Amino acid sequence: MNIAAQAPHPFLDGKPKKLLIDGKWSDAITGTTFPSISPVDGSTLADIAQGGVRDINLAVSAARKAFEGPWSKTKPFERQAMLLRLAELVERDFHDLATLDTLDMGAPISFTSGRKTRAVGLLRYFASAVMMINGDTTGNSLPGDFFTYTLKEPVGVVGAIIPWNTPVTAAIWKLGPVIATGCTIVLKPAEEASLSSLRLAELAMEAGIPPGVVNVVTGPGDTAGAALAAHTDVDKIAFTGSHFTGQKIVQASARNLKRLTLELGGKSPHIVFADANLDEAAQGAAMGVFVNSGQVCAAGTRLFVERKIYAEFIERVADLGRKLPVGHPLDPSTQIGPLASSAQLERVTSYLDLGASEGARPIMGGARLTEGDFAKGYFVPPTLFADVKDNMRIAQEEIFGPVLSAMPFEGMEELVERANSSIFGLGCGVWTRDVTKAHTVARAVRAGNVWVNNYGAMDVQMPFGGYKMSGYGRESGRESLEAYLQTKAVYLRF
Ligand code: ADP
């Protein structure tokens, strides 16, 4: 796992990282910090301010003050210009942002840097969306003369709680609509990957976004995150993360009945019919779960293969998986880096043991890598379990690791029922040359995203979100903006 000595990252200057509240960088009130740990070797990358309840209170007050101040009077042109400036800065510094994520949570640099178009595109999309925020003039059947119309207004102070798997774009997913609609934000990044959110906040200030509009409080989920979710002066929580935490956020938000958007986990079916282009399908099935080591909410983790090609097809997928270079995430040829944290390593390896004990057959991978330098980090190779049964826990629970469960199927009716037999409904992939089969699956599956003859494509103009316990609300696309807006009905009698 050799990697040439890298130039030190400009953001990792040895100084503790601070909270951003009301345009000022400050230590946590308690003065405590927590370490950002390298998943490659367990070393400390930086110390980060450990925000808690009181820091959240300050940040929410700052966000409220900004929301009620001149910010609410900004013209659409001004907010659009800020988003466009931020897009330019993110484009300028994307390599640094991507490298921070790679160092912080271990995703290969080929993956993190490959998200540039998406990150910049999201900001430009929300910049153009500023101009789409309009109410309606409605008809009415009231007696007398009435003019009725609706106004679209920002929902207010938004608490954004994001995960560690795609940190920069997760933060932009929340920041973009906040600025577009004229809301303000308190962003709580994940403990495992806070650095790029802090750097993004610096860029937001450089873009001229006023103090208090963007606040960042780093710290633990069960204190800082929970305080944000419970705070009665927060109008909305935009959350991306596990469904377990999603449930806690729903409960915490009840006190003031906050608006919620929840983008949660998945156990997405990936379906291959015998008539598909099998070379492409095998590549899609492999990368649908092994990209970012499976730490992707929409990963295609349940592979359903038509029985007559099952044995041969899963061998092909395994072959591709075995060839994926595992290594240092900064090495441009690496496809599989370490998992993000020791907790994640523990969780994924416990599922590897569970799969074997449930009677599934690992045809590749199946155990943590421990030779040489790998022993210091959190490396798990691509793993494919064959002969999985629908009711096994490895086929039902979200693992969030490079673990694929393969199962044969016979016919459409049985397939649809099994594909839908999950508490989740985030994604579904289907490979076939038969347009009828493609449409049948696309309609029958209860999932927010369906990919036909591809897996995981995402576009800024398309809504992303889940059915069932994969959450509610949509990110990006027209629908996402609505979640940051109130609608006011005005009756004017004349
Ligand atoms: P994971 O288990 O993969 O870390 P989580 O859903 O727990 O995923 O984490 C996603 C985000 O939710 C992180 O920013 C984390 O700090 C935050 N979080 C965790 N627990 C809570 C909680 N009780 N309330 C609010 N946020 C939380």
Coordinates of C-alpha atoms and ligand atoms in Angstrom, one line a residue:
M1 CA 0.0 0.0 0.0
N2 CA 2.7 2.4 -1.0
I3 CA 1.8 6.0 -1.7
A4 CA 4.3 8.7 -2.5
A5 CA 4.5 11.3 0.3
Q6 CA 1.8 13.8 -0.2
A7 CA 2.1 17.5 0.2
P8 CA 0.4 18.4 3.5
H9 CA -3.2 19.4 3.0
P10 CA -3.5 23.2 3.4
F11 CA -6.5 22.8 5.7
L12 CA -4.7 20.5 8.1
D13 CA -2.4 23.0 9.6
G14 CA -2.2 21.5 13.1
K15 CA -4.6 24.0 14.7
P16 CA -7.8 22.8 16.2
K17 CA -10.9 23.3 14.0
K18 CA -13.5 25.6 15.3
L19 CA -17.3 26.1 15.2
L20 CA -18.8 28.7 12.9
I21 CA -21.4 30.7 14.7
D22 CA -22.7 34.1 13.5
G23 CA -19.8 34.5 11.1
K24 CA -17.2 33.9 13.8
W25 CA -15.0 30.9 14.4
S26 CA -15.1 29.9 18.0
D27 CA -14.1 27.0 20.3
A28 CA -16.8 24.9 21.9
I29 CA -18.1 26.5 25.1
T30 CA -16.7 23.6 27.1
G31 CA -13.4 24.0 25.3
T32 CA -13.3 20.3 24.4
T33 CA -12.3 18.8 21.1
F34 CA -12.6 15.4 19.5
P35 CA -10.1 13.9 17.0
S36 CA -10.7 13.3 13.3
I37 CA -9.2 9.8 12.8
S38 CA -7.6 8.6 9.6
P39 CA -9.2 5.3 8.6
V40 CA -6.0 4.3 6.9
D41 CA -3.9 4.0 10.0
G42 CA -5.8 5.4 13.0
S43 CA -3.7 8.5 13.2
T44 CA -5.2 11.9 14.2
L45 CA -5.7 14.3 11.3
A46 CA -7.0 17.2 13.3
D47 CA -8.7 18.1 16.6
I48 CA -12.2 19.5 16.1
A49 CA -14.3 21.6 18.5
Q50 CA -16.8 19.3 20.3
G51 CA -20.0 21.4 20.2
G52 CA -22.8 20.6 22.6
V53 CA -26.2 21.8 23.6
R54 CA -25.1 25.3 24.5
D55 CA -23.2 25.8 21.2
I56 CA -26.3 24.6 19.3
N57 CA -28.4 27.1 21.3
L58 CA -26.0 29.9 20.2
A59 CA -25.9 28.8 16.6
V60 CA -29.7 28.6 16.5
S61 CA -30.0 32.1 18.0
A62 CA -27.6 33.4 15.3
A63 CA -29.5 31.7 12.6
R64 CA -32.8 33.1 13.9
K65 CA -31.3 36.6 14.1
A66 CA -30.0 36.4 10.6
F67 CA -33.3 35.0 9.3
E68 CA -35.2 37.9 10.8
G69 CA -32.6 40.5 9.8
P70 CA -31.7 41.9 6.4
W71 CA -31.3 38.4 4.9
S72 CA -35.0 37.9 4.6
K73 CA -35.1 41.0 2.4
T74 CA -32.4 39.9 0.0
K75 CA -33.5 39.9 -3.6
P76 CA -33.5 36.7 -5.6
F77 CA -30.7 38.1 -7.8
E78 CA -28.5 38.5 -4.7
R79 CA -29.1 35.0 -3.4
Q80 CA -28.5 33.6 -6.9
A81 CA -25.3 35.6 -7.2
M82 CA -24.1 34.2 -3.9
L83 CA -24.8 30.6 -5.0
L84 CA -23.0 31.1 -8.3
R85 CA -20.0 32.6 -6.5
L86 CA -20.0 29.6 -4.1
A87 CA -20.2 27.3 -7.1
E88 CA -17.1 29.0 -8.6
L89 CA -15.2 28.7 -5.3
V90 CA -16.2 25.0 -4.9
E91 CA -15.0 24.4 -8.5
R92 CA -11.7 26.2 -7.8
D93 CA -11.0 24.3 -4.6
F94 CA -12.7 21.0 -5.4
H95 CA -9.5 19.0 -5.4
D96 CA -8.8 20.2 -1.8
L97 CA -12.3 19.4 -0.7
A98 CA -12.2 15.9 -2.3
T99 CA -8.8 15.2 -0.7
L100 CA -10.2 16.3 2.7
D101 CA -13.0 13.8 2.4
T102 CA -10.6 11.1 1.2
L103 CA -8.3 11.6 4.2
D104 CA -11.2 12.0 6.6
M105 CA -13.4 9.0 5.7
G106 CA -11.3 6.9 3.3
A107 CA -13.3 7.0 0.1
P108 CA -10.9 6.6 -2.9
I109 CA -9.8 9.9 -4.4
S110 CA -11.1 8.6 -7.8
F111 CA -14.5 8.6 -6.2
T112 CA -14.4 11.8 -4.2
S113 CA -12.8 13.9 -7.0
G114 CA -15.3 12.4 -9.5
R115 CA -18.1 14.2 -7.7
K116 CA -17.0 17.6 -8.8
T117 CA -19.5 18.0 -11.6
R118 CA -22.3 17.0 -9.3
A119 CA -21.2 19.3 -6.4
V120 CA -20.8 22.3 -8.6
G121 CA -23.8 21.4 -10.7
L122 CA -26.0 21.2 -7.5
L123 CA -25.0 24.8 -6.5
R124 CA -25.7 26.1 -10.0
Y125 CA -29.0 24.2 -10.1
F126 CA -30.1 25.9 -6.8
A127 CA -28.8 29.2 -8.2
S128 CA -31.2 28.9 -11.1
A129 CA -34.0 27.5 -8.8
V130 CA -34.0 30.8 -7.0
M131 CA -35.9 32.2 -10.0
M132 CA -38.5 29.4 -9.9
I133 CA -39.9 30.3 -6.5
N134 CA -43.3 31.7 -7.3
G135 CA -46.7 31.5 -5.7
D136 CA -49.9 31.1 -7.8
T137 CA -52.8 33.3 -8.7
T138 CA -55.7 31.0 -8.2
G139 CA -59.3 31.1 -9.3
N140 CA -62.1 31.1 -6.6
S141 CA -65.8 30.6 -6.2
L142 CA -66.3 33.0 -3.3
P143 CA -69.3 35.3 -3.2
G144 CA -68.3 38.8 -4.0
D145 CA -65.1 40.0 -5.5
F146 CA -62.0 38.2 -4.3
F147 CA -58.5 38.1 -5.6
T148 CA -56.8 35.0 -4.3
Y149 CA -53.1 34.1 -4.5
T150 CA -50.4 32.2 -2.7
L151 CA -47.0 33.4 -1.5
K152 CA -44.0 31.2 -1.2
E153 CA -41.9 32.1 1.9
P154 CA -38.8 30.5 3.5
V155 CA -39.6 28.0 6.2
G156 CA -37.1 29.6 8.6
V157 CA -34.1 28.2 10.5
V158 CA -33.1 24.8 9.1
G159 CA -31.1 22.2 11.1
A160 CA -29.2 20.1 8.7
I161 CA -27.7 16.8 10.0
I162 CA -25.6 14.9 7.6
P163 CA -23.7 11.6 7.4
W164 CA -20.1 10.8 6.6
N165 CA -20.3 8.8 3.4
T166 CA -20.4 11.6 0.8
P167 CA -19.7 14.6 3.0
V168 CA -19.2 17.5 0.6
T169 CA -22.2 16.8 -1.6
A170 CA -24.4 16.0 1.5
A171 CA -23.6 19.4 2.9
I172 CA -24.3 21.1 -0.5
W173 CA -27.6 19.2 -0.8
K174 CA -28.8 21.1 2.3
L175 CA -26.9 24.4 1.8
G176 CA -28.1 24.9 -1.7
P177 CA -31.9 25.0 -1.1
V178 CA -31.3 27.0 2.2
I179 CA -29.7 29.8 0.3
A180 CA -32.0 29.6 -2.7
T181 CA -35.1 30.0 -0.5
G182 CA -33.8 32.5 2.0
C183 CA -33.7 30.2 5.0
T184 CA -30.7 30.1 7.4
I185 CA -28.9 26.9 8.5
V186 CA -27.2 25.2 11.4
L187 CA -25.2 22.4 9.9
K188 CA -24.1 19.5 12.1
P189 CA -21.7 17.3 10.1
A190 CA -20.9 13.7 11.1
E191 CA -18.2 13.2 13.7
E192 CA -16.3 10.9 11.2
A193 CA -16.1 13.5 8.5
S194 CA -16.5 17.1 9.5
L195 CA -13.6 18.7 7.8
S196 CA -15.0 19.4 4.4
S197 CA -18.1 21.0 5.9
L198 CA -15.9 23.4 7.8
R199 CA -13.9 24.2 4.6
L200 CA -17.2 24.6 2.7
A201 CA -18.4 27.1 5.3
E202 CA -15.2 29.1 4.8
L203 CA -16.0 29.2 1.1
A204 CA -19.6 30.3 1.9
M205 CA -18.2 33.3 3.8
E206 CA -15.8 34.0 0.9
A207 CA -18.8 33.9 -1.4
G208 CA -20.3 36.8 0.6
I209 CA -23.1 34.8 2.4
P210 CA -23.8 37.0 5.4
P211 CA -22.9 36.1 9.0
G212 CA -25.4 33.9 10.8
V213 CA -26.9 32.6 7.6
V214 CA -24.6 29.6 7.6
N215 CA -23.5 28.2 10.9
V216 CA -21.6 24.9 11.5
V217 CA -21.5 23.1 14.8
T218 CA -19.4 20.0 14.9
G219 CA -19.8 17.4 17.6
P220 CA -21.5 14.1 18.6
G221 CA -24.8 13.1 17.2
D222 CA -26.3 12.2 20.5
T223 CA -25.6 15.6 22.1
A224 CA -25.1 18.3 19.4
G225 CA -27.3 16.5 16.8
A226 CA -30.0 15.6 19.3
A227 CA -30.1 19.2 20.7
L228 CA -30.6 20.5 17.1
A229 CA -33.3 18.1 16.4
A230 CA -35.1 19.0 19.7
H231 CA -34.6 22.8 19.6
T232 CA -38.0 24.5 19.5
D233 CA -36.7 27.5 17.5
V234 CA -35.6 25.3 14.6
D235 CA -38.3 25.2 11.9
K236 CA -37.1 22.3 9.9
I237 CA -34.6 19.4 10.1
A238 CA -33.1 18.1 6.9
F239 CA -31.6 14.8 7.8
T240 CA -29.6 12.2 5.9
G241 CA -28.4 9.2 7.8
S242 CA -29.6 5.8 9.2
H243 CA -33.2 5.0 9.8
F244 CA -32.5 4.4 13.5
T245 CA -31.3 8.0 13.9
G246 CA -34.2 9.1 11.6
Q247 CA -36.6 7.7 14.1
K248 CA -35.0 9.6 17.0
I249 CA -35.2 12.8 15.0
V250 CA -38.9 12.3 14.3
Q251 CA -39.4 11.9 18.1
A252 CA -37.2 14.8 19.0
S253 CA -38.9 17.1 16.5
A254 CA -42.3 16.5 17.9
R255 CA -42.1 19.2 20.6
N256 CA -42.6 22.0 18.1
L257 CA -43.8 19.9 15.1
K258 CA -40.8 20.7 12.9
R259 CA -40.9 20.1 9.2
L260 CA -38.8 17.1 8.4
T261 CA -37.1 15.7 5.4
L262 CA -35.5 12.3 6.0
E263 CA -33.2 10.6 3.5
L264 CA -32.4 7.3 5.1
G265 CA -31.0 3.9 4.4
G266 CA -31.8 1.2 2.0
K267 CA -31.5 -2.5 1.0
S268 CA -32.0 -2.0 -2.6
P269 CA -32.8 -4.8 -5.1
H270 CA -30.6 -5.1 -8.1
I271 CA -32.3 -7.3 -10.7
V272 CA -30.7 -9.0 -13.7
F273 CA -32.8 -10.8 -16.3
A274 CA -31.2 -13.4 -18.6
D275 CA -31.8 -11.3 -21.7
A276 CA -29.7 -8.3 -20.4
N277 CA -26.3 -7.3 -21.8
L278 CA -24.5 -9.4 -19.2
D279 CA -21.1 -7.7 -19.5
E280 CA -22.7 -4.3 -18.6
A281 CA -25.0 -5.9 -16.0
A282 CA -22.1 -7.6 -14.2
Q283 CA -20.1 -4.3 -14.1
G284 CA -23.3 -2.5 -12.8
A285 CA -24.0 -5.1 -10.2
A286 CA -20.4 -5.0 -8.9
M287 CA -20.1 -1.2 -8.8
G288 CA -23.7 -0.8 -7.6
V289 CA -22.5 -2.1 -4.3
F290 CA -18.7 -1.9 -4.2
V291 CA -18.3 1.8 -5.0
N292 CA -17.3 3.8 -1.9
S293 CA -17.0 0.4 -0.2
G294 CA -20.8 0.1 -0.2
Q295 CA -21.1 3.1 2.1
V296 CA -23.9 4.4 -0.1
C297 CA -27.5 4.6 1.0
A298 CA -28.8 3.5 -2.4
A299 CA -26.3 0.6 -2.8
G300 CA -27.7 -2.3 -4.7
T301 CA -27.1 -4.9 -2.0
R302 CA -29.7 -7.6 -2.9
L303 CA -28.7 -9.1 -6.3
F304 CA -31.6 -11.0 -7.9
V305 CA -30.5 -13.0 -10.9
E306 CA -32.7 -15.0 -13.2
R307 CA -32.0 -18.6 -12.3
K308 CA -30.9 -19.8 -15.7
I309 CA -27.9 -17.5 -15.7
Y310 CA -27.4 -17.2 -11.9
A311 CA -24.3 -19.4 -11.3
E312 CA -22.4 -18.0 -14.3
F313 CA -23.4 -14.4 -13.6
I314 CA -22.4 -14.3 -9.9
E315 CA -19.0 -15.7 -10.9
R316 CA -18.6 -12.8 -13.3
V317 CA -19.5 -10.3 -10.6
A318 CA -17.1 -12.0 -8.2
D319 CA -14.4 -11.9 -10.8
L320 CA -14.8 -8.1 -11.2
G321 CA -14.9 -7.7 -7.4
R322 CA -11.7 -9.6 -7.0
K323 CA -9.9 -7.3 -9.5
L324 CA -10.8 -4.1 -7.8
P325 CA -7.6 -2.6 -6.4
V326 CA -7.8 -2.2 -2.6
G327 CA -5.3 0.3 -1.3
H328 CA -4.5 3.7 0.0
P329 CA -7.4 6.0 -0.8
L330 CA -5.1 8.8 -2.1
D331 CA -3.7 6.4 -4.7
P332 CA -5.5 7.3 -8.0
S333 CA -5.7 3.6 -9.0
T334 CA -7.4 2.6 -5.7
Q335 CA -11.1 1.5 -6.0
I336 CA -11.6 0.2 -2.5
G337 CA -10.3 2.3 0.3
P338 CA -10.8 1.6 4.0
L339 CA -14.2 1.8 5.7
A340 CA -14.8 5.2 7.3
S341 CA -14.3 4.3 11.0
S342 CA -13.5 1.6 13.5
A343 CA -17.2 1.5 14.4
Q344 CA -18.0 0.9 10.7
L345 CA -15.3 -1.8 10.5
E346 CA -16.8 -3.6 13.5
R347 CA -20.3 -3.4 12.1
V348 CA -19.4 -4.7 8.6
T349 CA -17.2 -7.5 9.9
S350 CA -20.0 -8.6 12.3
Y351 CA -22.3 -8.9 9.2
L352 CA -19.6 -11.0 7.5
D353 CA -19.6 -13.4 10.4
L354 CA -23.3 -13.3 10.6
G355 CA -23.7 -14.1 6.8
A356 CA -21.4 -17.2 7.2
S357 CA -23.3 -18.3 10.3
E358 CA -26.7 -17.9 8.6
G359 CA -25.5 -20.3 5.9
A360 CA -24.7 -18.0 3.1
R361 CA -21.6 -18.9 1.0
P362 CA -19.0 -16.2 0.5
I363 CA -17.5 -16.7 -3.0
M364 CA -15.1 -13.9 -2.6
G365 CA -14.0 -11.6 0.3
G366 CA -15.6 -12.4 3.6
A367 CA -13.0 -11.2 6.0
R368 CA -11.1 -8.0 7.0
L369 CA -7.7 -7.5 5.4
T370 CA -4.9 -7.7 7.9
E371 CA -1.7 -8.3 6.0
G372 CA 1.0 -5.6 6.2
D373 CA -0.1 -2.0 6.3
F374 CA -3.8 -3.1 6.0
A375 CA -3.7 -4.2 9.6
K376 CA -3.5 -0.5 10.8
G377 CA -6.6 0.5 8.8
Y378 CA -10.2 -0.4 8.4
F379 CA -10.0 -2.4 5.1
V380 CA -12.7 -4.9 4.0
P381 CA -12.5 -6.4 0.5
P382 CA -15.5 -6.7 -1.8
T383 CA -17.6 -9.6 -0.6
L384 CA -20.2 -11.6 -2.4
F385 CA -22.5 -14.0 -0.5
A386 CA -24.2 -16.6 -2.7
D387 CA -27.2 -18.7 -1.8
V388 CA -28.7 -16.1 0.4
K389 CA -32.3 -16.5 1.6
D390 CA -34.7 -13.6 1.6
N391 CA -35.2 -13.9 5.4
M392 CA -31.6 -13.9 6.4
R393 CA -30.5 -10.8 8.3
I394 CA -27.8 -10.1 5.7
A395 CA -30.6 -9.8 3.1
Q396 CA -32.8 -7.6 5.3
E397 CA -30.6 -5.2 7.2
E398 CA -28.5 -2.3 5.9
I399 CA -24.8 -3.3 6.2
F400 CA -23.3 -0.1 4.7
G401 CA -20.2 -2.1 3.5
P402 CA -19.0 -3.8 0.3
V403 CA -21.2 -6.8 0.8
L404 CA -23.5 -8.2 -1.9
S405 CA -26.2 -10.9 -1.3
A406 CA -27.0 -12.9 -4.4
M407 CA -30.2 -14.8 -4.9
P408 CA -31.8 -16.5 -7.9
F409 CA -35.3 -15.8 -9.1
E410 CA -37.7 -17.5 -11.6
G411 CA -40.6 -15.3 -12.6
M412 CA -41.8 -11.7 -12.5
E413 CA -44.5 -12.1 -9.9
E414 CA -42.3 -13.8 -7.4
L415 CA -39.5 -11.4 -8.2
V416 CA -41.6 -8.3 -7.5
E417 CA -42.9 -9.6 -4.2
R418 CA -39.3 -10.5 -3.1
A419 CA -37.8 -7.2 -4.3
N420 CA -40.5 -5.4 -2.2
S421 CA -40.1 -7.5 0.9
S422 CA -37.9 -5.0 2.7
I423 CA -38.7 -2.3 5.2
F424 CA -36.7 0.0 2.9
G425 CA -37.5 1.5 -0.5
L426 CA -34.7 3.7 -1.8
G427 CA -33.4 2.3 -5.0
C428 CA -33.9 -0.5 -7.5
G429 CA -31.8 -1.5 -10.5
V430 CA -33.0 -3.6 -13.4
W431 CA -31.1 -5.0 -16.4
T432 CA -33.0 -6.3 -19.4
R433 CA -33.4 -5.7 -23.1
D434 CA -37.1 -6.1 -22.8
V435 CA -38.9 -2.8 -22.4
T436 CA -42.0 -4.5 -21.0
K437 CA -40.1 -6.1 -18.2
A438 CA -38.3 -2.9 -17.4
H439 CA -41.6 -0.9 -17.2
T440 CA -43.2 -3.7 -15.1
V441 CA -40.5 -3.6 -12.5
A442 CA -40.3 0.2 -12.5
R443 CA -44.0 0.4 -11.7
A444 CA -44.3 -2.4 -9.3
V445 CA -41.3 -1.7 -7.1
R446 CA -41.9 0.5 -4.1
A447 CA -38.7 2.6 -4.3
G448 CA -38.0 6.2 -4.8
N449 CA -35.4 5.6 -7.6
V450 CA -35.4 3.1 -10.4
W451 CA -32.4 2.6 -12.7
V452 CA -32.8 0.6 -15.9
N453 CA -29.6 -0.7 -17.6
N454 CA -27.5 1.4 -15.2
Y455 CA -27.2 1.7 -11.5
G456 CA -27.0 4.8 -9.3
A457 CA -27.2 7.6 -11.9
M458 CA -28.2 10.9 -10.3
D459 CA -28.9 14.2 -11.8
V460 CA -29.5 17.6 -10.1
Q461 CA -32.8 18.0 -11.9
M462 CA -34.1 14.6 -10.6
P463 CA -35.6 14.2 -7.1
F464 CA -33.8 11.7 -4.9
G465 CA -35.5 10.1 -1.9
G466 CA -37.2 7.0 -0.5
Y467 CA -40.4 5.1 0.0
K468 CA -41.2 3.3 3.2
M469 CA -38.4 3.4 5.9
S470 CA -36.0 5.0 3.4
G471 CA -37.6 8.3 4.5
Y472 CA -39.7 11.1 3.1
G473 CA -39.1 14.2 1.2
R474 CA -36.8 14.6 -1.8
E475 CA -33.3 16.0 -2.3
S476 CA -32.5 18.0 -5.5
G477 CA -35.1 18.5 -8.3
R478 CA -38.1 20.7 -8.0
E479 CA -39.6 18.8 -5.0
S480 CA -36.6 19.5 -2.8
L481 CA -37.2 23.3 -2.9
E482 CA -40.8 22.9 -1.7
A483 CA -39.6 21.4 1.6
Y484 CA -37.8 24.7 2.4
L485 CA -40.8 26.8 1.6
Q486 CA -44.1 27.7 3.3
T487 CA -47.2 28.5 1.3
K488 CA -49.3 31.4 2.4
A489 CA -52.9 31.8 1.0
V490 CA -54.0 35.4 0.7
Y491 CA -57.6 36.4 0.2
L492 CA -58.0 40.0 -0.9
R493 CA -61.6 41.3 -1.1
F494 CA -62.1 44.3 -3.3
Ligands
ADP1 P1 -24.2 6.2 11.3 O1 -24.8 5.2 12.2 O2 -23.9 5.5 10.0 O3 -23.1 7.0 11.8 P2 -26.2 8.1 11.8 O4 -27.6 8.2 11.2 O5 -26.1 7.8 13.2 O6 -25.4 7.1 10.9 O7 -25.4 9.5 11.6 C1 -25.8 10.5 10.7 C2 -25.8 11.8 11.3 O8 -26.7 11.8 12.4 C3 -24.4 12.2 12.0 O9 -24.2 13.6 11.8 C4 -24.6 11.9 13.4 O10 -23.8 12.6 14.3 C5 -26.1 12.3 13.6 N1 -26.8 11.7 14.8 C6 -26.5 10.5 15.4 N2 -27.4 10.4 16.4 C7 -28.2 11.4 16.5 C8 -29.3 11.8 17.3 N3 -29.7 11.1 18.3 N4 -29.9 13.0 17.0 C9 -29.5 13.8 16.0 N5 -28.5 13.4 15.2 C10 -27.8 12.3 15.4

